Amino acid sequence: MQKPVKRGSGMGISWYNPRVRSIVYQAGVLAAVIAVVWFFTATAQENLERLNISTGFGFLDTTAGFGIIQTLIPYTEQSSYGRAFLVGLLNTLSVAVIGIVLSTMLGFVVGVARLSPNWLLSKIAAAYVEVMRNIPLLLQLFFWYFAVLRPLPGPAESIEALPGVFLSNRGLILPDPVLDAGAGLFFGALAAAVVAGFVLVRWARARQRATGQLFPALRVAATLIVVLPLLAWAIGGTPFHLEYATRGDFDFSGGVRLLPEFVALVLGLTLYTAAFIGEIVRAGIQSVDRGQGEAAAALGLKDSTTLRLVVVPQALRLIVPPLTSQILNLTKNSSLAVAIAYPDLVAVFAGTVLNQTGQAIEVIAITMAVYLTLSLATSLAMNWYNARIALRER
Amino acid sequence: MRRGFLQCGVSQGLAGFSSPDERGRWSGIDVDYCRAIAAAIFGDGEKVRFRPLSAKDRFTALQSGEVDILSRNTTWTMSRDTQLGFDFAGVIYYDGQAFMVRKSSGITKAEQLAGATICTQTGTTTELNLADYFRGRGLDYRVLSFEKNDEAISAYDQGRCDGYTTDASGLYAERLKMQRPEDNIVLPEIISKEPLGPVIRQGDPQWADIARWTLSALLNAEELGITSENIEEMRESENPLVRRLLGAEGSYGASVGLGPDWVIDIVRAVGNYGEIFERNVGVDTPLGIERGLNALWTDGGVMYAPPIR
């Protein structure tokens, strides 16, 4: 601990007052930053004027005129560049969210497996980690894209895995679920079951704390979530029917389509990031004192319960901060999509739109702002979670 | 040009326009044009460095001054000319967009491509023309845009797409790279006008003049029958048109800041326009492209250069 310094009292405005010094230094740095930013802005402005390049964000309302292969919101060639931006953003977000969920789950499995007393399991996990994190992601993406793409047959000879499920080099085509009359009741029941299960688990936990009595809350909640919607299905009729894709001249039309580009990107990002997350999880678990596990064993807890209730909660404190940066990395790495023709934000907006409009500064500024916002929002959420799980002394 | 060489932006490898051979020497129409400018300025066609650029990066590279001139099968469009702060020096090759499909698909007309997946390169006019073509006919299509042409080609070649589209000249060039070139055909429809030309930054009128008049000199040399073979005899010519072009009369070189022998240096380095065409894409090359629109106006084409006088 530092010796407490009496701040601002008795020394007045003097260079020897550390507070005054720090304010002067910080003001100096701030002024320098502003000067640099101002210099670059002014230079850019001057260059743009000299080169007769039009500036401003008006181009966002102009008709885009190009097609995009995957759009989660309605988009046609008549849509604006602004709409194309949204399409790219949603494509990036969908890859990032799916990748984050999958890689976190896989990472935990790999991290735990690497510490497993089972020799084979731990060696497989170790080999996985070493291979995945030592090969550049871009190469892995090319590998998955061409490994997923190449061996698959063309649409004419597509593999029909299940009725209405087709696999070809045009992607995985699934039947499209179309909602029927009973949908409201079905989804209402599902939501009610989820809420009820959540409440039940909380109640059981509170009761256990108060009385020490155990209640199989998780099992009951799971049963609820299965049974209630099934009941609704039986009463309200089928909630949806499947609309099968039909074979067109070239490949299938209708149905839900998972593009090979999308699959390759999710696969590459997930497997790559999971290796890093696995190492973080391993480090976190190893940081928990051995005595904690031994104490839990002495209490007669099962291995799985020890892991869930004793080791992981303590490990999480170490896992979450570096996990945050892996999640950020995954989101940012998704911009490599451009290499395998997946229409993400960078490919659509910082690629095609930038090239068609020539508004380099505006487009790049918007793209950077988007990634900055995504990263800051992720950090904020993870920091909040980190604060919540932090060790509290009672 | 203080650094003593020309920095020329070219494509990353398009046979006939700009592609490096196995020893790394670049050749093609776009490359020869840059050599012509270097010859005009420095008297030496080798004083040029080639910078391969993707379609997506080419304009930024020119805007930022990374290259002095973009000689990269770039279509002259109004928006590029007016909004991007560029000038086009003229048209070096009249092209048009077409489609390539596999012979086995049985397609003979572009309209049969309704519902097809088409591979192309991102950030090109091709991408826009493709959308216009299908939209204008109310036809459905899917487009898969790659950043690099080679990736688009290999995706098409592996069957990821039913068709591949770019300028017709590019299709003939890319077909040579396929696993089995003879299994692919170029559909007859030309769906767009693609006047390809060299691009420079706005704001340097003298540089624009050099770029424009180098192109005109190549065409005028062909029109007057001046070739790299007969250039020495032509210096003695009595024809006033030839004398003006070769600097024996007037001071046309000096008027754009070049030496009097500028056209002689150009023709010595790369020949006239017709020689460049035949050497790189003509009927005796693997591409085997006819002069067609790119013949001189006197031979039924549309190549017409303003006179040097």
XYZ file of C-alpha atoms in Angstrom:
703
model
C 0.000 0.000 0.000
C 1.120 3.461 -0.815
C 1.328 6.024 1.832
C -1.787 8.154 1.580
C -0.866 11.483 0.042
C -2.608 14.607 1.125
C -3.929 15.868 -2.133
C -4.321 19.464 -3.098
C -4.025 20.757 0.428
C -1.334 23.115 1.474
C 0.704 22.828 -1.723
C -1.469 25.000 -3.982
C -0.673 25.295 -7.659
C 2.887 24.170 -7.706
C 4.877 21.868 -9.990
C 5.643 19.759 -6.964
C 1.985 19.066 -6.402
C 1.491 15.603 -8.030
C -2.113 16.403 -8.808
C -1.192 19.531 -10.743
C 1.523 17.622 -12.556
C -0.804 14.845 -13.560
C -3.401 17.298 -14.848
C -0.746 19.123 -16.872
C 0.563 15.882 -18.358
C -2.901 14.637 -19.233
C -3.899 17.942 -20.770
C -0.690 17.827 -22.819
C -1.421 14.334 -24.098
C -5.012 15.241 -24.903
C -3.868 18.318 -26.824
C -1.382 16.204 -28.774
C -4.062 13.651 -29.653
C -6.447 16.381 -30.780
C -3.708 17.993 -32.850
C -2.870 14.693 -34.581
C -6.522 13.910 -35.316
C -7.079 17.454 -36.565
C -4.002 17.231 -38.766
C -5.154 14.000 -40.392
C -8.701 15.230 -40.851
C -7.542 18.459 -42.411
C -5.096 16.672 -44.697
C -7.732 14.200 -45.812
C -10.226 17.009 -46.427
C -7.682 18.950 -48.454
C -6.695 15.916 -50.509
C -10.314 15.042 -51.219
C -11.013 18.573 -52.383
C -7.910 18.646 -54.525
C -8.878 15.339 -56.156
C -12.506 16.386 -56.649
C -13.825 13.437 -54.670
C -17.321 14.006 -53.395
C -17.759 13.418 -49.679
C -20.619 12.869 -47.271
C -22.972 10.069 -46.358
C -25.590 10.777 -49.022
C -24.455 7.726 -51.000
C -26.115 5.484 -48.411
C -29.504 6.297 -49.959
C -28.384 5.535 -53.519
C -29.520 2.346 -55.223
C -26.953 -0.384 -54.723
C -27.607 -2.316 -57.938
C -25.686 -5.449 -57.039
C -26.884 -8.790 -55.708
C -25.952 -10.506 -52.439
C -26.218 -14.263 -52.083
C -27.278 -14.395 -48.435
C -29.667 -11.834 -46.997
C -31.378 -12.213 -43.647
C -33.581 -9.190 -44.318
C -35.405 -8.400 -47.562
C -32.917 -7.025 -50.074
C -33.038 -6.590 -53.818
C -30.791 -4.896 -56.327
C -33.033 -1.823 -56.031
C -32.275 -1.501 -52.318
C -29.961 1.245 -51.121
C -26.312 1.027 -50.108
C -27.548 1.584 -46.552
C -29.636 -1.567 -46.848
C -26.648 -3.468 -48.229
C -24.744 -2.298 -45.148
C -27.429 -3.784 -42.893
C -27.356 -7.050 -44.832
C -23.581 -7.289 -44.378
C -23.823 -6.356 -40.709
C -26.431 -9.039 -40.011
C -24.379 -11.626 -41.892
C -21.361 -10.732 -39.745
C -23.419 -10.850 -36.550
C -24.957 -14.222 -37.372
C -21.564 -15.786 -38.014
C -20.103 -14.172 -34.893
C -22.910 -15.200 -32.540
C -23.026 -18.790 -33.790
C -19.247 -18.983 -33.727
C -19.018 -17.592 -30.186
C -21.586 -20.042 -28.797
C -20.061 -23.067 -30.535
C -16.437 -22.195 -29.821
C -17.134 -21.504 -26.131
C -18.856 -24.858 -25.745
C -16.165 -26.715 -27.667
C -13.428 -24.790 -25.850
C -14.750 -25.855 -22.444
C -14.914 -29.472 -23.550
C -11.351 -29.318 -24.925
C -10.015 -27.543 -21.834
C -11.554 -30.087 -19.469
C -10.553 -33.000 -21.704
C -6.948 -31.861 -21.686
C -6.896 -32.251 -17.907
C -8.683 -35.574 -18.006
C -6.891 -38.491 -16.314
C -7.745 -40.474 -19.452
C -4.436 -40.526 -21.341
C -5.947 -40.830 -24.834
C -8.524 -38.096 -24.289
C -6.001 -35.621 -22.923
C -3.544 -36.328 -25.747
C -6.218 -35.886 -28.395
C -7.188 -32.552 -26.832
C -3.534 -31.489 -26.685
C -2.980 -32.406 -30.331
C -6.122 -30.529 -31.330
C -5.002 -27.390 -29.530
C -1.489 -27.463 -30.952
C -2.620 -28.077 -34.530
C -5.425 -25.527 -34.553
C -3.685 -22.603 -32.933
C -0.473 -22.949 -34.888
C -1.983 -22.783 -38.350
C -3.081 -19.354 -39.610
C -6.832 -18.935 -39.643
C -6.891 -17.863 -43.279
C -5.316 -21.142 -44.350
C -7.809 -23.046 -42.236
C -10.660 -21.181 -43.889
C -9.342 -22.073 -47.333
C -8.958 -25.659 -46.174
C -12.516 -25.887 -44.878
C -13.948 -24.073 -47.850
C -12.291 -26.312 -50.351
C -12.522 -29.416 -48.131
C -16.218 -28.841 -47.544
C -16.803 -27.807 -51.116
C -14.683 -30.108 -53.204
C -15.837 -33.585 -52.255
C -19.495 -32.635 -52.382
C -21.366 -33.593 -55.528
C -23.069 -31.045 -57.785
C -26.734 -30.208 -57.308
C -27.852 -32.861 -59.800
C -26.331 -35.681 -57.737
C -26.957 -34.080 -54.348
C -27.070 -36.380 -51.361
C -30.528 -36.705 -49.851
C -29.637 -37.365 -46.230
C -33.235 -37.220 -44.964
C -36.411 -36.555 -46.906
C -36.172 -32.916 -47.988
C -32.592 -32.471 -46.746
C -30.150 -32.127 -49.615
C -26.406 -31.768 -49.420
C -24.489 -30.562 -52.469
C -21.799 -28.065 -53.328
C -24.545 -25.402 -53.315
C -24.934 -25.922 -49.599
C -27.153 -27.740 -47.176
C -30.790 -27.352 -48.126
C -33.412 -27.955 -45.435
C -37.204 -27.829 -45.566
C -38.640 -24.462 -44.595
C -40.951 -24.571 -41.558
C -44.129 -22.613 -42.287
C -46.273 -21.588 -39.324
C -49.819 -22.947 -39.051
C -52.813 -22.056 -36.883
C -51.548 -23.891 -33.789
C -48.264 -21.977 -33.764
C -49.364 -19.360 -31.217
C -50.382 -21.950 -28.648
C -47.260 -24.053 -29.277
C -44.754 -21.252 -28.901
C -46.738 -19.784 -25.985
C -46.488 -23.132 -24.207
C -42.788 -23.368 -24.976
C -42.146 -19.883 -23.545
C -44.271 -20.639 -20.483
C -42.371 -23.884 -19.894
C -39.020 -22.116 -20.127
C -40.108 -19.400 -17.678
C -41.586 -21.977 -15.305
C -38.414 -24.042 -15.446
C -36.320 -20.992 -14.659
C -38.497 -20.057 -11.680
C -38.442 -23.656 -10.471
C -34.649 -23.830 -10.534
C -34.351 -20.585 -8.582
C -36.914 -21.737 -6.051
C -35.149 -25.071 -5.585
C -31.832 -23.326 -5.057
C -33.298 -20.931 -2.496
C -34.992 -23.797 -0.696
C -31.789 -25.791 -0.630
C -29.943 -22.845 0.854
C -32.600 -22.366 3.507
C -33.381 -25.968 4.426
C -30.695 -28.089 2.788
C -33.311 -30.223 1.050
C -32.528 -31.231 -2.511
C -35.075 -31.040 -5.298
C -34.386 -32.430 -8.789
C -35.233 -29.057 -10.341
C -33.233 -29.457 -13.558
C -34.873 -32.745 -14.417
C -38.368 -31.448 -13.680
C -37.714 -28.288 -15.714
C -36.473 -30.326 -18.677
C -39.590 -32.505 -18.520
C -41.770 -29.394 -18.426
C -40.066 -27.924 -21.472
C -40.712 -31.117 -23.438
C -44.189 -31.978 -22.190
C -45.951 -28.599 -22.241
C -45.294 -27.834 -25.933
C -46.220 -31.424 -26.818
C -49.539 -30.958 -25.047
C -50.060 -27.708 -26.937
C -49.248 -29.569 -30.163
C -51.854 -32.213 -29.328
C -54.532 -29.649 -28.458
C -53.894 -26.869 -30.975
C -52.936 -29.008 -33.968
C -49.601 -28.947 -35.769
C -47.774 -25.659 -35.152
C -46.007 -25.691 -38.515
C -45.575 -27.787 -41.600
C -42.423 -28.262 -43.626
C -42.187 -26.813 -47.093
C -39.773 -28.894 -49.110
C -37.314 -27.400 -51.554
C -38.129 -28.153 -55.162
C -35.619 -29.036 -57.813
C -35.170 -26.225 -60.312
C -33.195 -26.096 -63.550
C -29.915 -25.538 -61.747
C -30.416 -26.497 -58.152
C -33.097 -26.255 -55.536
C -35.431 -23.373 -54.938
C -37.295 -22.729 -51.716
C -36.327 -24.279 -48.419
C -33.707 -22.993 -46.029
C -30.196 -22.921 -47.378
C -26.923 -23.013 -45.478
C -24.274 -21.768 -47.903
C -20.969 -23.658 -48.051
C -19.255 -20.300 -47.531
C -21.193 -19.821 -44.299
C -20.512 -23.358 -43.080
C -16.804 -23.073 -43.871
C -16.521 -19.745 -42.059
C -18.363 -20.917 -38.929
C -16.378 -24.147 -38.909
C -13.034 -22.392 -39.333
C -13.707 -19.679 -36.754
C -15.138 -22.123 -34.213
C -12.385 -24.713 -34.424
C -9.641 -22.093 -34.397
C -10.993 -20.052 -31.492
C -11.975 -23.147 -29.486
C -8.305 -24.144 -29.292
C -7.451 -20.855 -27.583
C -10.495 -21.035 -25.331
C -9.499 -24.607 -24.421
C -6.132 -23.361 -23.200
C -7.768 -20.561 -21.225
C -10.143 -23.028 -19.589
C -7.271 -25.377 -18.782
C -5.268 -22.556 -17.206
C -8.305 -21.456 -15.222
C -8.987 -24.923 -13.868
C -5.330 -25.509 -13.024
C -5.274 -22.257 -11.093
C -7.774 -23.658 -8.616
C -5.895 -25.048 -5.647
C -5.745 -28.851 -5.545
C -6.917 -28.708 -1.973
C -10.308 -27.412 -3.139
C -10.930 -30.585 -5.111
C -9.609 -32.752 -2.291
C -11.818 -30.961 0.230
C -14.838 -31.492 -2.015
C -13.949 -35.171 -2.366
C -13.616 -35.409 1.404
C -17.152 -34.074 1.672
C -18.230 -36.929 -0.546
C -19.116 -34.915 -3.657
C -19.073 -36.661 -6.989
C -16.375 -35.668 -9.511
C -18.876 -34.004 -11.809
C -20.443 -32.085 -8.909
C -17.013 -31.023 -7.702
C -16.199 -29.692 -11.152
C -19.532 -27.901 -11.508
C -19.861 -26.424 -8.024
C -16.327 -26.059 -6.695
C -13.735 -25.893 -9.449
C -15.423 -24.119 -12.365
C -16.888 -21.231 -10.328
C -13.436 -20.441 -8.990
C -11.796 -20.988 -12.357
C -14.252 -18.671 -14.089
C -12.669 -15.653 -12.411
C -9.526 -16.388 -14.355
C -11.263 -17.608 -17.472
C -13.625 -14.750 -18.214
C -11.226 -11.850 -18.923
C -9.110 -13.726 -21.521
C -12.274 -15.384 -22.842
C -13.555 -11.898 -23.589
C -10.619 -11.194 -25.832
C -11.102 -14.495 -27.663
C -14.736 -13.593 -28.285
C -13.608 -10.212 -29.598
C -11.022 -11.943 -31.771
C -13.619 -14.254 -33.242
C -15.881 -11.343 -34.146
C -13.034 -9.446 -35.749
C -11.632 -12.526 -37.483
C -14.993 -13.086 -39.134
C -13.899 -10.340 -41.534
C -11.684 -12.954 -43.213
C -14.985 -14.060 -44.773
C -14.038 -11.909 -47.730
C -11.489 -14.544 -48.776
C -14.123 -17.238 -49.234
C -16.900 -15.114 -50.729
C -19.161 -15.083 -47.672
C -20.987 -11.728 -47.820
C -20.075 -10.306 -44.410
C -19.815 -6.628 -43.512
C -16.277 -6.260 -44.859
C -16.990 -8.081 -48.114
C -20.264 -6.309 -48.848
C -19.702 -2.867 -47.400
C -15.963 -2.242 -47.205
C -15.605 -4.274 -50.406
C -18.337 -3.923 -52.969
C -19.955 -0.715 -51.710
C -16.608 0.999 -51.266
C -15.608 0.002 -54.759
C -18.850 1.031 -56.418
C -19.065 4.401 -54.657
C -15.412 5.248 -54.093
C -16.350 6.788 -50.718
C -13.329 5.232 -49.041
C -13.162 7.445 -45.967
C -16.859 7.268 -45.110
C -17.147 3.530 -45.734
C -14.031 2.642 -43.775
C -15.052 4.990 -40.950
C -18.472 3.346 -40.688
C -16.949 -0.137 -40.814
C -14.443 0.705 -38.101
C -17.183 2.262 -35.984
C -19.233 -0.928 -36.300
C -16.401 -3.188 -35.154
C -15.540 -0.761 -32.371
C -19.154 -0.737 -31.177
C -19.411 -4.525 -31.351
C -16.181 -4.929 -29.403
C -17.063 -2.377 -26.746
C -20.529 -3.880 -26.301
C -19.017 -7.362 -25.942
C -16.467 -6.090 -23.420
C -19.153 -4.314 -21.458
C -21.329 -7.409 -21.266
C -18.415 -9.649 -20.332
C -17.132 -7.193 -17.713
C -20.585 -7.078 -16.192
C -20.621 -10.877 -16.092
C -17.108 -10.916 -14.684
C -18.109 -8.540 -11.887
C -21.114 -10.728 -11.095
C -19.097 -13.930 -10.756
C -16.177 -12.291 -8.974
C -15.225 -13.863 -5.671
C -17.189 -12.238 -2.909
C -16.005 -12.552 0.607
C -18.711 -13.021 3.084
C 8.801 11.157 -62.108
C 11.628 12.207 -59.871
C 12.224 8.615 -58.861
C 13.219 7.710 -62.413
C 10.629 5.061 -63.149
C 6.894 4.757 -63.701
C 4.741 3.033 -61.102
C 2.029 1.256 -63.065
C -0.963 -0.537 -61.551
C -1.942 -3.695 -63.436
C -4.170 -6.699 -62.838
C -2.992 -9.652 -60.815
C -2.679 -11.810 -63.886
C -4.995 -11.729 -66.868
C -3.527 -13.365 -69.928
C -3.207 -10.942 -72.832
C -3.637 -7.832 -70.668
C -1.138 -8.155 -67.880
C 0.387 -11.356 -66.645
C 3.880 -12.290 -65.522
C 5.707 -15.131 -67.268
C 7.688 -17.785 -65.431
C 10.679 -15.450 -65.167
C 8.485 -12.697 -63.701
C 8.474 -10.507 -66.803
C 5.097 -8.888 -67.361
C 3.403 -8.884 -70.734
C 0.047 -7.861 -72.178
C -1.751 -4.893 -73.700
C -2.031 -3.025 -70.405
C 1.622 -3.682 -69.657
C 2.791 -2.559 -73.099
C 0.876 0.684 -72.723
C 2.810 1.419 -69.518
C 6.070 0.571 -71.294
C 5.043 2.997 -74.032
C 4.627 5.822 -71.501
C 7.927 4.946 -69.844
C 9.578 5.043 -73.270
C 7.995 8.429 -74.006
C 9.201 9.898 -70.721
C 12.539 8.212 -70.095
C 13.366 6.970 -73.593
C 13.450 3.491 -72.074
C 10.436 1.178 -72.014
C 11.889 -0.819 -69.124
C 11.787 2.035 -66.637
C 8.472 0.920 -65.225
C 7.494 -1.084 -62.183
C 4.315 -3.109 -62.211
C 2.112 -3.230 -59.178
C -0.504 -6.028 -59.315
C -3.808 -4.795 -57.866
C -7.114 -6.514 -57.161
C -10.249 -5.004 -58.665
C -11.249 -3.923 -55.199
C -7.988 -2.189 -54.316
C -7.182 -0.560 -57.632
C -8.940 2.788 -57.124
C -7.647 3.304 -53.612
C -4.121 2.605 -54.865
C -4.505 5.250 -57.554
C -6.203 7.792 -55.277
C -3.509 7.440 -52.655
C -0.696 7.849 -55.173
C 0.620 4.327 -54.749
C 0.611 4.057 -58.534
C 1.035 6.809 -61.123
C -1.341 5.248 -63.584
C -3.836 2.419 -63.534
C -3.546 0.347 -66.690
C -5.735 -2.492 -65.588
C -8.652 -3.446 -67.853
C -10.801 -0.832 -66.134
C -14.124 0.196 -67.635
C -14.622 3.887 -68.308
C -17.858 4.812 -66.549
C -19.337 8.183 -65.706
C -19.271 7.670 -61.949
C -15.620 6.654 -61.949
C -14.739 9.626 -64.125
C -16.734 12.173 -62.150
C -17.065 11.001 -58.547
C -13.812 9.228 -57.838
C -11.527 12.068 -58.843
C -10.158 10.275 -61.898
C -9.608 10.937 -65.580
C -9.606 8.319 -68.290
C -6.903 8.676 -70.910
C -9.020 7.041 -73.602
C -10.034 3.571 -74.677
C -7.375 0.983 -75.253
C -9.697 -1.979 -75.740
C -13.419 -2.109 -76.523
C -14.825 -4.997 -74.575
C -18.212 -6.293 -73.443
C -19.411 -8.604 -70.736
C -20.325 -12.198 -71.520
C -20.960 -15.492 -69.738
C -19.112 -18.765 -69.650
C -20.874 -22.036 -68.854
C -20.019 -25.711 -68.906
C -20.821 -27.388 -72.206
C -22.468 -30.247 -70.306
C -25.133 -27.855 -68.963
C -26.636 -27.622 -72.452
C -27.032 -23.843 -72.182
C -26.683 -21.902 -75.391
C -28.282 -18.556 -74.498
C -27.703 -16.267 -71.526
C -31.429 -16.142 -70.759
C -31.393 -19.830 -69.900
C -29.326 -18.908 -66.867
C -32.474 -17.950 -64.892
C -32.098 -19.344 -61.373
C -28.412 -20.092 -61.834
C -25.580 -19.263 -59.468
C -23.037 -17.001 -61.164
C -19.466 -16.480 -59.952
C -17.826 -13.109 -60.469
C -15.293 -10.731 -59.011
C -16.370 -8.188 -56.438
C -16.071 -4.451 -56.987
C -16.413 -4.583 -60.755
C -18.869 -3.136 -63.241
C -19.425 -6.797 -64.124
C -21.225 -7.312 -60.829
C -23.578 -4.408 -61.603
C -24.214 -5.365 -65.238
C -25.050 -8.871 -64.125
C -27.679 -7.521 -61.724
C -29.034 -5.179 -64.430
C -29.240 -7.974 -66.971
C -31.283 -10.335 -64.813
C -33.323 -7.583 -63.187
C -34.177 -6.055 -66.548
C -35.586 -9.398 -67.686
C -37.300 -10.233 -64.413
C -35.133 -13.319 -64.004
C -33.916 -14.797 -60.759
C -30.230 -15.457 -60.124
C -27.689 -15.901 -57.340
C -24.358 -14.149 -57.379
C -21.233 -15.293 -55.577
C -18.661 -12.490 -55.539
C -15.017 -13.294 -54.893
C -12.338 -10.785 -54.100
C -9.797 -12.481 -56.348
C -10.482 -13.520 -59.871
C -8.550 -16.756 -59.471
C -10.823 -17.811 -56.616
C -13.919 -17.013 -58.656
C -12.556 -19.067 -61.520
C -11.633 -22.047 -59.386
C -15.040 -21.956 -57.649
C -16.699 -22.024 -61.074
C -14.342 -24.718 -62.285
C -15.176 -26.901 -59.293
C -18.879 -26.607 -59.914
C -19.797 -24.190 -57.138
C -21.361 -21.940 -59.773
C -23.266 -22.655 -62.976
C -21.765 -19.732 -64.811
C -18.902 -17.284 -64.663
C -19.046 -13.757 -65.976
C -16.577 -11.048 -66.847
C -15.499 -9.151 -69.967
C -15.416 -11.391 -73.032
C -11.659 -10.963 -73.426
C -11.232 -12.033 -69.816
C -13.356 -15.135 -70.369
C -11.128 -16.302 -73.212
C -8.062 -15.617 -71.082
C -9.423 -17.355 -67.990
C -10.607 -20.359 -69.935
C -6.948 -21.198 -70.573
C -6.497 -21.628 -66.806
C -9.254 -24.202 -66.416
C -8.694 -27.879 -65.780
C -10.313 -28.723 -69.128
C -10.695 -25.537 -71.183
C -12.523 -27.315 -74.009
C -15.397 -28.270 -71.672
C -16.443 -24.631 -71.289
C -18.082 -22.297 -73.777
C -18.507 -18.552 -73.913
C -22.119 -17.614 -74.649
C -22.559 -15.348 -77.675
C -24.496 -12.535 -75.932
C -22.570 -9.427 -75.001
C -24.593 -7.798 -72.234
C -22.717 -4.536 -71.745
C -20.342 -1.966 -73.184
C -16.964 -2.128 -71.503
C -14.606 0.479 -72.908
C -11.384 -0.326 -71.062
C -8.838 2.390 -70.611
C -5.964 3.715 -68.522
C -6.899 5.849 -65.495
C -5.056 8.732 -63.866
C -5.753 11.042 -60.958
C -7.440 14.331 -61.708
C -5.493 17.496 -61.113
C -2.330 17.024 -63.169
C -3.144 18.223 -66.690
C 0.337 17.592 -68.024
C 0.342 14.005 -66.843
C -3.143 13.556 -68.336
C -1.839 14.886 -71.656
C 1.077 12.457 -71.636
C -1.204 9.500 -70.902
C -3.755 10.525 -73.546
C -1.274 11.339 -76.299
C 0.772 8.205 -75.749
C -2.363 6.224 -76.527
C -3.092 8.418 -79.544
C 0.498 8.049 -80.732
C 0.186 4.239 -80.680
C -2.973 4.397 -82.784
C -1.696 7.078 -85.149
C 1.489 5.096 -85.670
C -0.547 2.100 -86.777
C -2.705 4.265 -89.034
C 0.388 5.701 -90.719
C 1.999 2.289 -91.083
C 4.824 2.986 -88.661
C 5.996 -0.226 -87.022
C 8.882 -1.234 -84.796
C 10.471 -2.792 -87.917
C 10.347 0.190 -90.249
C 10.736 2.988 -87.744
C 14.274 3.860 -88.906
C 13.226 4.231 -92.572
C 10.104 6.130 -91.542
C 12.281 8.822 -89.955
C 13.273 9.760 -93.501
C 9.663 9.866 -94.695
C 8.422 12.909 -96.639
C 4.819 12.413 -95.473
C 4.047 15.469 -93.287
C 1.780 13.390 -91.027
C 4.632 10.978 -90.324
C 7.138 13.805 -89.935
C 4.964 15.535 -87.318
C 4.373 12.292 -85.421
C 8.055 11.399 -85.364
C 9.160 14.860 -84.297
C 10.817 15.910 -87.520
C 8.381 18.827 -87.846
C 6.861 20.933 -85.099
C 7.498 20.457 -81.405
C 4.618 18.262 -80.317
C 6.754 16.322 -77.843
C 7.891 19.500 -76.110
C 4.297 20.697 -75.829
C 3.591 17.936 -73.316
C 7.028 18.137 -71.724
C 8.615 15.261 -73.651
C 11.578 15.044 -75.981
C 11.208 15.327 -79.793
C 11.800 11.585 -80.246
C 8.961 10.537 -77.909
C 7.012 8.590 -80.523
C 10.158 6.992 -81.922
C 10.997 5.762 -78.408
C 7.456 4.439 -77.967
C 7.392 2.533 -81.236
C 10.911 1.175 -80.709
C 9.902 -0.100 -77.272
C 6.520 -1.674 -77.954
C 5.551 -1.117 -81.611
C 2.250 0.440 -82.703
C -1.230 -0.411 -81.391
C -1.784 -3.142 -83.957
C 1.521 -4.815 -83.063
C 0.630 -4.705 -79.364
C -2.787 -6.204 -80.081
C -1.540 -9.015 -82.291
C 1.342 -9.862 -79.980
C -0.815 -10.170 -76.854
C -4.347 -11.198 -77.736
C -4.467 -11.528 -81.526
C -5.440 -14.541 -83.613
C -1.950 -16.055 -83.428
C -1.921 -16.079 -79.631
C -3.602 -18.685 -77.396
C -6.432 -16.202 -76.834
C -7.092 -15.877 -80.548
C -9.200 -12.710 -80.429
C -10.158 -10.981 -83.709
C -9.610 -7.225 -84.028
C -13.388 -6.657 -84.388
C -14.359 -3.358 -82.745
C -10.723 -2.787 -81.901
C -9.665 -2.440 -85.536
C -8.761 1.070 -86.726
C -11.640 3.176 -88.028
C -10.116 2.809 -91.462
C -10.505 -0.982 -91.188
C -14.097 -1.041 -89.951
C -13.405 -0.788 -86.234
C -13.927 2.094 -83.832
C -10.310 2.848 -82.891
C -9.973 6.487 -83.831
C -7.244 8.693 -82.420
C -7.244 12.489 -82.601
C -4.599 13.677 -85.055
C -1.223 14.950 -83.943
C -0.924 18.413 -85.360
